[in-house]
Amino acid sequence: MKILVPVKRVIDYNVKPRVKSDGSGVDLANVKMSMNPFDEIAVEEAIRLKEAGKAEEIVAVSVGPAKAQETLRTALAMGADRAILVQTDDEVEPLAVAKILAKIAEEEAPKLIITGKQAIDDDSNQTGQMTAALLGWGQGTFANTVDVDGDAIEVKREIDGGLQTVKLSLPAVVTTDLRLNEPRYASLPNIMKAKKKPLDEKTPADYGVDTAPRLTTTNVSEPPVRQAGEKVEDVDALVAKLKAAGAI
Amino acid sequence: MKTLVYVEHDNAEMKDATLAVVTAASKLGEVHALVCGSGCAAVADQAAKVDGVSTVHLADDASLANQLAENVAPLVASLMESHDAFLAPATTTGKNIAPRVAALLDVMQISDILSVEDENTFTRPIYAGNAIATVQSSDAKKVITVRGTAFDKAAAEGGSAAVEGVTGAGESGLSTFVSEEIAKSERPELTSAKIIVSGGRALGSSEKFEEVITPLADKLGAGIGASRAAVDAGYVPNDYQVGQTGKIVAPEVYIAIGISGAIQHLAGMKDSKTIVAINKDEDAPIFQIADIGLVADLFDAVPELTGKV
Ligand SMILES: Cc1cc2nc3c(=O)[nH]c(=O)nc-3n(C[C@H](O)[C@H](O)[C@H](O)COP(=O)(O)OP(=O)(O)OC[C@H]3O[C@@H](n4cnc5c(N)ncnc54)[C@H](O)[C@@H]3O)c2cc1C
C-alpha cells in the first residue's frame, strides 16, 4: 500500500517564540525552522510500516512556502520515497490544507494518510480529522500504537481518561501522538540520496482549492507574563508560605 | 444566535468540562446541549439541569455508545442546519469530533478559545500559549472548541431544559470500537483538581514516582500530573501529561517536582493560581514562573514536605 504523509515547516520546538511589537504575529525572521515534531513521528511510522513490509511507497506532502522543500528533503532523507510541494506563500488554514490533501489522495489513492495530531505553531489539531471527513474515511486520532492487518488498521489512541482502541477499515487517516515512536535521524548518506529523490512542485490552484482564509487574525499579543516569586530556604519555609497563601 | 454544546460524558455522568463550554456558548446566544451516547438518558437529565441550557437534544443509539467521530459528526452536521454555532470542550473527545464536523460544514474551526469577544471574534492561544491571537471568523456557522480553564463553570443546577430525542445517522461502517483502558481512580481528575502534584524525569522510575509523589498527593487530596519526559519514560500513563499537547490545567496550587519547565510544559500549567517548584538546579526555567521555589534534592525535600503538610 501507499502512505501519504503531510509535513509542515514550523518554528523549531526549542525556540521561544517572540510576539512582534506591532501585534501582527510571531517574529519568524532568522528563527530556526524545522519539521513539525508530530509530523516527524508520522514520517517515522510510515517508514516503519514500509520496513515491516506493510507499505510499498511513502509520499511526503507539504503545503507551504518554497522553503518547505527543506522539510520535504528531511522526510526524504528519513526514508520517504518521493515528495510533493504545494507551494504558496499565503498562510493556509487547516481546512484548505485538508482540501488539498483530499485532492492529492484522490489522485494518489493511498491506503493510509498519517498526519501529526497538531502543528506546534497554530496548535489547531484539525487537519487529519478534516481530511478524513472530506474523503469519507475513518480516523484514528492521537495514535499511540498502530497495527495494520490486511484491509484494516487498529489504532490505540491516547485519550483523556487513558487509552482507547478502534479498528478502521482502510483507507483511513491516522494522527500521531508523542508516544507512537521515536523518530530517527537521517544519516549523512541518506541526506545525500534524498537530494536525488523526486520532488514535484504544484500550487493550490492545480488542485482547484481556494485557500482564502476564513479566519482573520486581527491581533497577536503576548500572554500575561508571570513574575517569578521567591525562593525559600527549606521545607519549613515552603510549608509556611503555602499556609500563608491559603494554599493548604 | 442558537448554539449547540457537545456534552462530554461516559453514558452515565456528565463531565465538568461541559460546564465551561456552556458558559462560552451563553456569550453567543441561546444554549442547546447535545448528548450523544447509548443508554445515556441520565446524562440528558443532568444536562437539562445546567443553568442556561434551554433544550437538550438526546441521541441515544447503540452506534453512538463510544462517540466515534465517524458516527457523531454527521449527526451534529445535520443538527447544525438549525443551529449557528457548535461548541465542544477542547478535550480529546471534542478535538476528535469538532474538526470532522467543521469539514462536513465547510467551516474553519476555531480551536481552544480563551474568550468570546463578539459573535465572530475570539481569542485563542498559539505557539504553545506564547502568543494569543484574536481571530475573526467569516463563516456563517461556527465550529469551536473551548479551553475549559478559560471560562467559569456554569452552575450544574438551576436549569430545567426540555429533553428532545434526535436520531443519529447510524453506523458509518468506517470504524469500530475495540477496547478501552481507563484507569479508575479515587483521585480528583486533573482538569478539575484544586491541587496538582506533578513529577518529572527526575523521579527516575515508576517505583520512585509512586514512592515520592503519591504520598504527597494523597496527603493533599491532589491530582497527579507529569511532564512528557516522565510519561515517555513510562513512570506514569499518558493521561497524566500536562502541557501544550497534553492536558491544560489551572488548579489553585500546582507543585512541579523535578520538572525543568520547558515551554511545552509551561503551556499546560502556567495559569495555575500558585505555582510551587522543587528542583535541584537553581537555574531551572520553572523557577522563572514559580511563586514559591525550593532549590533542593526532591528525594529529601518531598518526603519531608509530605510529613509536614
Ligand atoms: C512536540 C512536543 C510536544 C511536547 N509536549 C509536551 C507536553 O505536553 N508536556 C510536557 O511536559 N512536555 C512536552 N514536551 C517535552 C518538553 O520539551 C520537555 O522535554 C519535557 O517537558 C521535559 O520534562 P522534564 O521537565 O520532566 O525533564 P527535564 O527537562 O529532563 O528536567 C528534569 C528536571 O529535574 C531536575 N532534577 C533532576 N534530579 C533532581 C533531583 N534529585 N531533585 C530535584 N530536581 C532534580 C533537573 O534539574 C531538571 O530541571 C513536548 C516536546 C515536543 C517536541
Coordinates of C-alpha atoms and ligand atoms in Angstrom, one line a residue:
Chain A
M1 CA 0.0 0.0 0.0
K2 CA 0.9 3.6 -0.4
I3 CA 1.1 6.0 2.5
L4 CA 0.7 9.8 2.3
V5 CA 2.5 11.8 5.0
P6 CA 1.8 15.6 5.2
V7 CA 4.6 17.6 6.8
K8 CA 4.7 21.2 7.9
R9 CA 7.6 23.6 8.3
V10 CA 7.2 25.3 11.6
I11 CA 9.3 27.1 14.2
D12 CA 11.8 24.7 15.9
Y13 CA 10.3 23.4 19.1
N14 CA 13.4 24.6 21.1
V15 CA 12.9 28.2 20.1
K16 CA 10.9 30.5 22.3
P17 CA 8.5 32.4 20.0
R18 CA 8.5 36.2 20.2
V19 CA 5.5 38.3 19.5
K20 CA 6.1 41.2 17.1
S21 CA 5.6 44.5 18.9
D22 CA 3.0 45.7 16.3
G23 CA 0.7 42.8 17.1
S24 CA 0.9 41.4 13.6
G25 CA 2.2 38.0 14.6
V26 CA 5.1 36.0 15.8
D27 CA 8.6 37.0 14.6
L28 CA 9.9 34.3 12.4
A29 CA 12.7 36.2 10.8
N30 CA 16.0 34.4 11.3
V31 CA 14.4 31.9 13.5
K32 CA 15.3 28.2 13.2
M33 CA 12.6 26.3 11.4
S34 CA 12.1 22.5 11.4
M35 CA 9.6 19.8 10.6
N36 CA 6.7 19.9 13.0
P37 CA 7.7 17.2 15.6
F38 CA 4.4 15.3 15.3
D39 CA 5.0 15.1 11.5
E40 CA 8.4 13.6 12.1
I41 CA 6.6 10.9 14.1
A42 CA 4.3 10.4 11.2
V43 CA 7.1 10.0 8.7
E44 CA 8.8 7.6 11.1
E45 CA 5.7 5.5 11.5
A46 CA 5.3 5.3 7.7
I47 CA 8.9 4.2 7.3
R48 CA 8.4 1.5 10.0
L49 CA 5.3 0.2 8.2
K50 CA 7.4 0.0 5.0
E51 CA 10.3 -1.7 6.7
A52 CA 7.8 -4.2 8.1
G53 CA 6.7 -5.0 4.6
K54 CA 3.2 -3.5 5.1
A55 CA 3.7 -0.5 2.8
E56 CA 5.5 -0.1 -0.5
E57 CA 5.7 3.6 -1.1
I58 CA 5.7 6.8 1.1
V59 CA 4.8 10.1 -0.4
A60 CA 5.5 13.2 1.7
V61 CA 3.5 16.3 1.0
S62 CA 3.9 19.8 2.2
V63 CA 1.7 22.9 1.7
G64 CA 3.8 26.0 2.2
P65 CA 6.5 28.3 1.0
A66 CA 9.4 27.3 -1.3
K67 CA 11.5 26.7 1.8
A68 CA 9.2 23.8 2.8
Q69 CA 11.3 21.9 0.2
E70 CA 13.8 21.6 3.1
T71 CA 11.2 20.0 5.2
L72 CA 10.3 17.6 2.4
R73 CA 14.0 16.8 1.9
T74 CA 14.2 15.9 5.5
A75 CA 11.3 13.5 5.1
L76 CA 13.0 12.0 2.0
A77 CA 16.3 11.7 4.0
M78 CA 14.4 9.8 6.7
G79 CA 13.1 7.4 4.2
A80 CA 10.1 8.8 2.2
D81 CA 10.2 7.8 -1.5
R82 CA 9.0 11.0 -3.2
A83 CA 7.6 14.4 -2.3
I84 CA 5.0 16.9 -3.4
L85 CA 5.3 20.6 -2.6
V86 CA 2.1 22.5 -2.9
Q87 CA 3.7 25.9 -3.0
T88 CA 2.1 29.1 -1.7
D89 CA 3.4 32.0 0.4
D90 CA -0.1 32.6 1.8
E91 CA -0.9 31.2 5.2
V92 CA -3.1 28.2 4.5
E93 CA -5.6 27.2 7.2
P94 CA -6.2 23.5 8.2
L95 CA -9.5 23.4 6.2
A96 CA -7.8 24.4 3.0
V97 CA -4.8 22.1 3.7
A98 CA -7.3 19.3 4.2
K99 CA -9.0 20.0 0.9
I100 CA -5.6 19.9 -0.9
L101 CA -4.7 16.7 0.8
A102 CA -8.1 15.2 -0.1
K103 CA -7.4 16.1 -3.8
I104 CA -4.0 14.5 -3.7
A105 CA -5.4 11.5 -2.0
E106 CA -7.9 11.1 -4.9
E107 CA -5.0 11.2 -7.4
E108 CA -2.6 9.1 -5.4
A109 CA -5.0 6.6 -3.9
P110 CA -3.0 6.0 -0.7
K111 CA -4.4 3.4 1.8
L112 CA -3.3 5.5 4.7
I113 CA -2.6 9.1 5.5
I114 CA -0.6 9.7 8.6
T115 CA -0.6 13.3 9.9
G116 CA 0.7 14.9 13.1
K117 CA -2.0 15.5 15.6
Q118 CA -1.3 19.2 15.7
A119 CA 1.3 21.7 14.4
I120 CA 3.2 23.4 17.2
D121 CA 2.7 26.9 15.6
D122 CA -1.1 27.3 15.3
D123 CA -1.9 24.4 17.6
S124 CA -5.1 23.8 15.7
N125 CA -5.3 20.0 15.9
Q126 CA -7.7 19.8 12.9
T127 CA -6.1 18.8 9.6
G128 CA -6.2 15.0 9.9
Q129 CA -9.8 14.9 11.1
M130 CA -10.9 17.3 8.4
T131 CA -9.1 15.3 5.7
A132 CA -10.8 12.1 6.9
A133 CA -14.2 13.9 6.8
L134 CA -13.7 15.2 3.3
L135 CA -12.7 11.8 2.0
G136 CA -15.3 10.0 3.9
W137 CA -12.6 7.9 5.6
G138 CA -12.3 6.7 9.2
Q139 CA -9.9 8.5 11.6
G140 CA -7.6 7.2 14.3
T141 CA -6.6 10.3 16.1
F142 CA -3.8 10.7 18.8
A143 CA -2.3 7.4 17.9
N144 CA -0.1 5.6 20.5
T145 CA 0.2 2.3 18.6
V146 CA -0.9 1.3 15.1
D147 CA -1.3 -2.2 13.7
V148 CA -2.1 -2.7 10.0
D149 CA -3.7 -6.0 9.4
G150 CA -4.9 -6.6 5.8
D151 CA -7.6 -4.2 4.9
A152 CA -7.9 -2.7 8.4
I153 CA -5.8 -0.8 10.9
E154 CA -6.1 -1.0 14.7
V155 CA -5.2 2.3 16.4
K156 CA -4.7 2.6 20.1
R157 CA -5.5 6.2 20.9
E158 CA -4.3 8.4 23.7
I159 CA -7.5 9.9 25.3
D160 CA -8.1 12.0 28.4
G161 CA -9.0 9.0 30.6
G162 CA -6.4 6.6 29.3
L163 CA -6.3 4.6 26.0
Q164 CA -8.9 3.6 23.5
T165 CA -8.5 1.1 20.6
V166 CA -10.5 1.5 17.4
K167 CA -10.4 -0.5 14.2
L168 CA -10.7 1.3 11.0
S169 CA -11.3 0.0 7.5
L170 CA -8.7 1.2 5.0
P171 CA -8.2 3.7 3.5
A172 CA -8.1 5.8 6.7
V173 CA -6.4 8.7 8.4
V174 CA -4.2 8.4 11.5
T175 CA -2.9 11.3 13.5
T176 CA 0.2 10.8 15.7
D177 CA 0.7 11.4 19.4
L178 CA 4.1 11.6 21.1
R179 CA 4.4 8.0 22.2
L180 CA 3.8 6.4 18.8
N181 CA 7.6 6.2 18.1
E182 CA 10.9 8.0 18.4
P183 CA 11.8 9.4 15.0
R184 CA 15.2 8.5 13.6
Y185 CA 17.8 11.0 12.5
A186 CA 18.6 11.0 8.8
S187 CA 22.1 9.7 8.2
L188 CA 24.5 11.7 6.0
P189 CA 24.4 9.2 3.1
N190 CA 20.6 9.3 3.2
I191 CA 20.6 13.1 3.2
M192 CA 22.8 12.9 0.1
K193 CA 20.5 10.3 -1.5
A194 CA 17.4 12.4 -0.7
K195 CA 18.7 15.2 -2.9
K196 CA 18.0 12.9 -5.9
K197 CA 14.6 11.7 -4.9
P198 CA 11.7 13.2 -6.9
L199 CA 10.0 16.3 -5.6
D200 CA 7.0 17.6 -7.6
E201 CA 6.1 21.2 -7.4
K202 CA 2.4 22.2 -7.5
T203 CA 0.2 25.0 -6.5
P204 CA -3.2 25.1 -4.7
A205 CA -4.7 26.1 -8.0
D206 CA -3.5 22.9 -9.6
Y207 CA -5.9 21.2 -7.2
G208 CA -8.7 23.7 -7.7
V209 CA -8.6 24.6 -4.0
D210 CA -9.4 28.1 -2.8
T211 CA -7.1 28.9 0.1
A212 CA -8.6 32.3 1.0
P213 CA -8.7 32.3 4.8
R214 CA -11.9 32.1 6.7
L215 CA -10.3 33.4 9.9
T216 CA -8.7 36.8 10.0
T217 CA -6.2 37.4 12.7
T218 CA -6.7 40.9 13.9
N219 CA -4.1 40.9 16.6
V220 CA -1.4 38.8 18.2
S221 CA -0.4 39.7 21.7
E222 CA 1.8 38.4 24.5
P223 CA 0.1 36.4 27.2
P224 CA 0.1 38.0 30.6
V225 CA 3.6 37.4 32.0
R226 CA 4.0 35.7 35.3
Q227 CA 6.6 37.2 37.6
A228 CA 9.0 34.9 39.4
G229 CA 8.1 34.7 43.0
E230 CA 10.7 34.0 45.7
K231 CA 12.9 31.1 46.6
V232 CA 12.6 29.7 50.1
E233 CA 15.4 28.3 52.2
D234 CA 13.9 25.0 53.3
V235 CA 10.8 22.8 53.5
D236 CA 9.6 24.5 56.7
A237 CA 9.7 27.9 54.9
L238 CA 7.8 26.3 52.0
V239 CA 5.1 24.9 54.2
A240 CA 4.8 28.3 56.0
K241 CA 4.4 30.0 52.6
L242 CA 1.9 27.6 51.4
K243 CA -0.1 28.1 54.5
A244 CA 0.2 31.9 54.4
A245 CA -1.1 31.8 50.8
G246 CA -4.1 29.7 51.9
A247 CA -2.9 27.1 49.5
I248 CA -3.0 24.3 52.0
Chain B
M1 CA -27.6 33.0 17.8
K2 CA -28.5 29.4 18.6
T3 CA -25.7 27.3 19.9
L4 CA -25.2 23.6 20.2
V5 CA -23.0 22.4 23.0
Y6 CA -21.4 19.0 22.9
V7 CA -21.9 17.3 26.3
E8 CA -18.9 15.3 27.5
H9 CA -19.9 12.2 29.3
D10 CA -19.3 8.5 29.7
N11 CA -23.0 7.4 29.2
A12 CA -23.5 7.6 33.0
E13 CA -22.3 11.0 34.1
M14 CA -21.9 14.4 32.5
K15 CA -18.3 15.7 32.8
D16 CA -17.4 19.0 34.3
A17 CA -15.7 20.1 31.1
T18 CA -19.2 20.7 29.7
L19 CA -20.0 23.4 32.1
A20 CA -17.3 25.8 30.9
V21 CA -18.5 25.2 27.3
V22 CA -22.0 26.2 28.4
T23 CA -20.6 29.5 29.7
A24 CA -18.8 30.2 26.5
A25 CA -21.9 29.3 24.4
S26 CA -24.1 31.6 26.5
K27 CA -22.0 34.5 25.5
L28 CA -23.1 33.8 21.9
G29 CA -26.7 33.2 22.4
E30 CA -29.3 30.5 23.2
V31 CA -27.7 27.3 24.5
H32 CA -28.8 23.9 23.3
A33 CA -27.0 20.8 24.5
L34 CA -26.4 17.6 22.6
V35 CA -26.0 14.3 24.4
C36 CA -24.7 11.5 22.1
G37 CA -24.4 8.1 23.5
S38 CA -26.1 4.9 24.4
G39 CA -28.2 4.3 27.4
C40 CA -27.4 7.9 28.4
A41 CA -30.8 9.3 29.3
A42 CA -29.4 10.1 32.8
V43 CA -26.8 12.4 31.2
A44 CA -29.5 14.2 29.3
D45 CA -31.3 14.8 32.6
Q46 CA -28.1 16.2 34.2
A47 CA -27.6 18.4 31.1
A48 CA -31.1 19.7 31.4
K49 CA -30.4 21.0 34.9
V50 CA -27.4 23.1 33.9
D51 CA -28.1 26.7 34.3
G52 CA -28.5 28.4 31.0
V53 CA -29.3 25.4 28.8
S54 CA -32.8 25.7 27.2
T55 CA -33.0 22.5 25.2
V56 CA -31.2 19.1 25.4
H57 CA -31.1 17.0 22.2
L58 CA -30.6 13.4 23.2
A59 CA -29.3 11.0 20.6
D60 CA -29.4 7.6 22.3
D61 CA -28.3 4.9 20.0
A62 CA -26.0 1.8 20.1
S63 CA -24.0 3.3 17.2
L64 CA -23.1 6.3 19.5
A65 CA -22.1 4.2 22.5
N66 CA -18.4 5.1 22.1
Q67 CA -19.0 8.5 20.5
L68 CA -16.9 7.6 17.4
A69 CA -16.3 10.7 15.4
E70 CA -17.4 9.0 12.2
N71 CA -20.9 8.3 13.7
V72 CA -21.3 11.5 15.7
A73 CA -20.1 14.1 13.1
P74 CA -22.9 13.5 10.5
L75 CA -25.5 13.8 13.3
V76 CA -24.0 17.1 14.5
A77 CA -23.7 18.4 11.0
S78 CA -27.4 17.7 10.4
L79 CA -28.4 19.4 13.7
M80 CA -26.3 22.4 12.6
E81 CA -29.0 23.2 9.9
S82 CA -31.0 24.7 12.8
H83 CA -28.1 26.0 14.9
D84 CA -25.5 28.7 14.3
A85 CA -22.6 27.5 16.4
F86 CA -21.3 24.2 17.6
L87 CA -19.1 24.3 20.7
A88 CA -17.2 21.3 22.1
P89 CA -14.8 21.1 25.0
A90 CA -11.1 21.0 24.0
T91 CA -10.8 17.5 25.4
T92 CA -9.7 14.5 23.4
T93 CA -13.4 13.8 22.6
G94 CA -14.0 17.4 21.4
K95 CA -10.8 17.6 19.5
N96 CA -11.6 14.3 17.7
I97 CA -15.2 15.2 16.7
A98 CA -15.3 19.0 16.1
P99 CA -12.9 19.2 13.1
R100 CA -14.8 16.4 11.4
V101 CA -18.0 18.4 11.9
A102 CA -16.3 21.6 10.6
A103 CA -15.1 19.9 7.4
L104 CA -18.6 18.5 6.8
L105 CA -20.0 22.0 7.1
D106 CA -17.1 23.6 5.1
V107 CA -16.2 25.7 8.1
M108 CA -12.8 26.6 9.5
Q109 CA -12.8 25.6 13.2
I110 CA -11.7 27.9 15.9
S111 CA -9.7 25.8 18.3
D112 CA -9.3 26.1 22.0
I113 CA -10.8 29.5 22.5
L114 CA -9.9 31.6 25.6
S115 CA -12.6 34.3 25.2
V116 CA -15.6 35.3 23.2
E117 CA -15.2 38.9 22.1
D118 CA -18.3 39.1 19.9
E119 CA -20.3 36.7 17.7
N120 CA -17.4 36.4 15.2
T121 CA -14.4 37.2 17.3
F122 CA -12.5 35.0 19.7
T123 CA -9.1 34.8 21.3
R124 CA -7.0 31.6 21.2
P125 CA -3.5 30.6 22.2
I126 CA -1.0 29.8 19.5
Y127 CA 2.7 28.7 19.8
A128 CA 2.2 26.8 23.0
G129 CA 0.5 29.8 24.6
N130 CA 3.4 32.1 23.9
A131 CA 1.1 34.2 21.9
I132 CA -2.6 35.0 22.0
A133 CA -4.3 35.5 18.7
T134 CA -7.5 37.4 18.2
V135 CA -9.3 35.8 15.2
Q136 CA -12.4 36.8 13.4
S137 CA -14.4 34.2 11.6
S138 CA -16.2 34.9 8.3
D139 CA -18.0 31.6 8.3
A140 CA -21.8 31.7 8.6
K141 CA -21.7 28.8 11.1
K142 CA -19.1 28.5 13.8
V143 CA -17.4 25.4 15.0
I144 CA -15.4 26.0 18.2
T145 CA -13.5 24.1 20.8
V146 CA -13.3 25.7 24.2
R147 CA -10.4 25.7 26.7
G148 CA -12.0 24.6 30.0
T149 CA -9.7 26.6 32.2
A150 CA -10.5 29.9 30.5
F151 CA -14.2 30.0 31.3
D152 CA -16.1 29.8 34.6
K153 CA -18.2 26.7 35.0
A154 CA -22.0 27.2 34.6
A155 CA -24.0 26.1 37.6
A156 CA -24.8 22.4 37.3
E157 CA -28.2 23.0 38.9
G158 CA -30.9 25.6 38.3
G159 CA -32.0 24.9 34.8
S160 CA -35.0 22.9 33.6
A161 CA -34.5 22.4 29.9
A162 CA -36.7 20.2 27.8
V163 CA -35.2 16.9 26.5
E164 CA -35.9 16.1 22.9
G165 CA -34.9 12.9 21.2
V166 CA -33.0 13.1 17.9
T167 CA -32.0 10.2 15.6
G168 CA -28.4 9.6 14.7
A169 CA -27.1 8.7 11.3
G170 CA -26.3 5.1 12.5
E171 CA -23.1 3.2 11.9
S172 CA -20.7 4.7 9.4
G173 CA -19.1 1.4 8.7
L174 CA -15.7 3.2 8.8
S175 CA -14.6 2.4 12.3
T176 CA -15.5 0.2 15.2
F177 CA -14.7 0.4 18.9
V178 CA -12.4 -2.4 20.1
S179 CA -11.5 -1.7 23.7
E180 CA -10.6 0.9 26.3
E181 CA -8.1 1.0 29.1
I182 CA -9.5 3.7 31.5
A183 CA -7.8 3.9 34.9
K184 CA -10.4 4.1 37.6
S185 CA -9.1 6.3 40.4
E186 CA -10.4 8.0 43.5
R187 CA -8.1 10.8 42.8
P188 CA -9.5 14.1 41.5
E189 CA -9.4 14.5 37.8
L190 CA -6.5 16.6 36.6
T191 CA -8.7 19.2 34.8
S192 CA -10.8 19.8 37.9
A193 CA -8.4 19.2 40.8
K194 CA -7.8 22.0 43.2
I195 CA -4.2 20.9 43.9
I196 CA -1.9 19.1 41.5
V197 CA 1.3 17.4 42.3
S198 CA 3.3 16.8 39.2
G199 CA 6.5 14.8 38.7
G200 CA 9.2 15.0 36.0
R201 CA 12.0 13.0 34.6
A202 CA 14.0 13.4 37.8
L203 CA 11.9 10.8 39.5
G204 CA 13.8 8.2 37.6
S205 CA 11.3 5.2 37.7
S206 CA 7.7 4.4 38.2
E207 CA 8.6 2.9 41.6
K208 CA 10.1 6.2 42.8
F209 CA 7.3 8.2 41.3
E210 CA 4.8 6.1 43.3
E211 CA 7.0 6.3 46.4
V212 CA 7.7 10.1 46.4
I213 CA 4.8 11.8 44.5
T214 CA 1.8 9.7 45.5
P215 CA 2.1 10.1 49.3
L216 CA 2.2 13.9 48.9
A217 CA -0.7 13.9 46.6
D218 CA -2.6 11.6 49.0
K219 CA -1.9 13.9 51.9
L220 CA -3.1 17.0 49.9
G221 CA -6.0 15.3 48.2
A222 CA -4.4 16.3 45.0
G223 CA -4.5 15.1 41.4
I224 CA -1.3 13.7 39.9
G225 CA 0.3 15.1 36.8
A226 CA 3.6 14.6 35.0
S227 CA 5.8 16.0 32.3
R228 CA 6.1 14.5 28.9
A229 CA 9.5 13.1 29.9
A230 CA 8.0 11.2 32.8
V231 CA 5.2 9.8 30.6
D232 CA 7.6 8.8 27.8
A233 CA 9.8 7.0 30.3
G234 CA 6.8 5.0 31.4
Y235 CA 6.7 6.3 35.0
V236 CA 3.0 7.1 34.6
P237 CA 0.3 6.6 32.0
N238 CA -0.2 9.1 29.1
D239 CA -3.3 10.7 30.6
Y240 CA -1.1 12.3 33.3
Q241 CA 0.7 14.5 30.8
V242 CA 0.3 18.2 31.4
G243 CA 1.3 20.6 28.6
Q244 CA 0.9 22.0 25.2
T245 CA 0.0 18.7 23.8
G246 CA -1.3 17.1 26.9
K247 CA -3.8 18.5 29.5
I248 CA -4.3 22.1 30.2
V249 CA -4.7 22.7 33.9
A250 CA -5.2 25.7 36.2
P251 CA -5.5 24.5 39.8
E252 CA -5.3 26.6 42.9
V253 CA -1.9 25.0 43.6
Y254 CA 0.5 23.3 41.1
I255 CA 3.5 21.7 42.6
A256 CA 6.2 20.9 40.0
I257 CA 8.7 18.4 41.2
G258 CA 11.8 17.6 39.2
I259 CA 10.4 19.3 36.2
S260 CA 12.7 21.7 34.3
G261 CA 9.9 23.9 32.9
A262 CA 10.1 23.5 29.1
I263 CA 7.8 25.8 27.2
Q264 CA 5.7 22.9 26.2
H265 CA 5.1 22.0 29.9
L266 CA 4.5 25.6 31.0
A267 CA 1.9 25.9 28.3
G268 CA -0.3 23.5 30.2
M269 CA 0.0 24.9 33.8
K270 CA 1.1 28.5 33.8
D271 CA -2.4 29.7 34.6
S272 CA -2.4 27.9 37.9
K273 CA -3.0 30.2 40.8
T274 CA 0.0 29.3 42.9
I275 CA 3.0 27.5 41.3
V276 CA 5.5 25.7 43.5
A277 CA 8.7 24.3 42.1
I278 CA 11.1 21.9 43.7
N279 CA 14.2 21.4 41.6
K280 CA 17.9 20.9 42.5
D281 CA 19.0 23.2 39.7
E282 CA 18.6 26.8 40.8
D283 CA 18.7 27.9 37.2
A284 CA 15.8 25.7 36.0
P285 CA 13.4 27.7 33.9
I286 CA 10.5 26.6 36.1
F287 CA 11.7 29.0 38.8
Q288 CA 11.0 31.9 36.4
I289 CA 7.3 31.4 36.8
A290 CA 7.1 29.8 40.2
D291 CA 5.6 31.7 43.0
I292 CA 7.4 29.6 45.6
G293 CA 10.7 27.9 44.7
L294 CA 12.7 25.4 46.7
V295 CA 16.2 24.5 45.4
A296 CA 16.6 21.0 46.8
D297 CA 17.0 17.4 46.1
L298 CA 13.5 16.2 45.6
F299 CA 14.2 12.8 47.2
D300 CA 14.9 14.6 50.5
A301 CA 12.6 17.6 50.2
V302 CA 9.4 15.9 49.1
P303 CA 9.2 13.2 51.8
E304 CA 9.9 15.9 54.3
L305 CA 7.2 18.1 52.9
T306 CA 4.8 15.2 52.9
G307 CA 5.5 14.8 56.6
K308 CA 4.8 18.4 57.4
V309 CA 1.6 19.3 55.5
Ligands
LIG1 C1 6.1 18.3 20.1 C2 6.4 18.3 21.5 C3 5.4 18.4 22.4 C4 5.7 18.3 23.8 N1 4.6 18.4 24.6 C5 4.9 18.4 25.9 C6 3.8 18.4 26.9 O1 2.6 18.5 26.6 N2 4.1 18.4 28.2 C7 5.4 18.3 28.7 O2 5.6 18.3 29.9 N3 6.4 18.3 27.8 C8 6.2 18.3 26.4 N4 7.2 18.2 25.6 C9 8.6 18.0 26.1 C10 9.3 19.2 26.7 O3 10.0 19.8 25.6 C11 10.4 18.7 27.7 O4 11.2 17.8 27.1 C12 9.8 18.0 28.9 O5 8.7 18.8 29.4 C13 10.8 17.8 29.9 O6 10.4 17.1 31.0 P1 11.0 17.2 32.5 O7 11.0 18.6 32.9 O8 10.4 16.2 33.4 O9 12.5 16.7 32.2 P2 13.9 17.5 32.2 O10 13.8 18.7 31.3 O11 14.9 16.5 32.0 O12 14.0 18.1 33.6 C14 14.3 17.4 34.8 C15 14.5 18.4 35.9 O13 14.7 17.7 37.1 C16 15.7 18.3 37.9 N5 16.2 17.3 38.8 C17 17.0 16.2 38.4 N6 17.2 15.5 39.5 C18 16.7 16.1 40.6 C19 16.6 15.8 42.0 N7 17.1 14.7 42.5 N8 15.9 16.7 42.8 C20 15.3 17.8 42.2 N9 15.3 18.1 40.9 C21 16.0 17.3 40.1 C22 16.6 18.8 36.9 O14 17.4 19.9 37.4 C23 15.7 19.2 35.7 O15 15.4 20.6 35.8 C24 7.0 18.3 24.2 C25 8.0 18.3 23.3 C26 7.7 18.3 21.9 C27 8.9 18.3 21.0

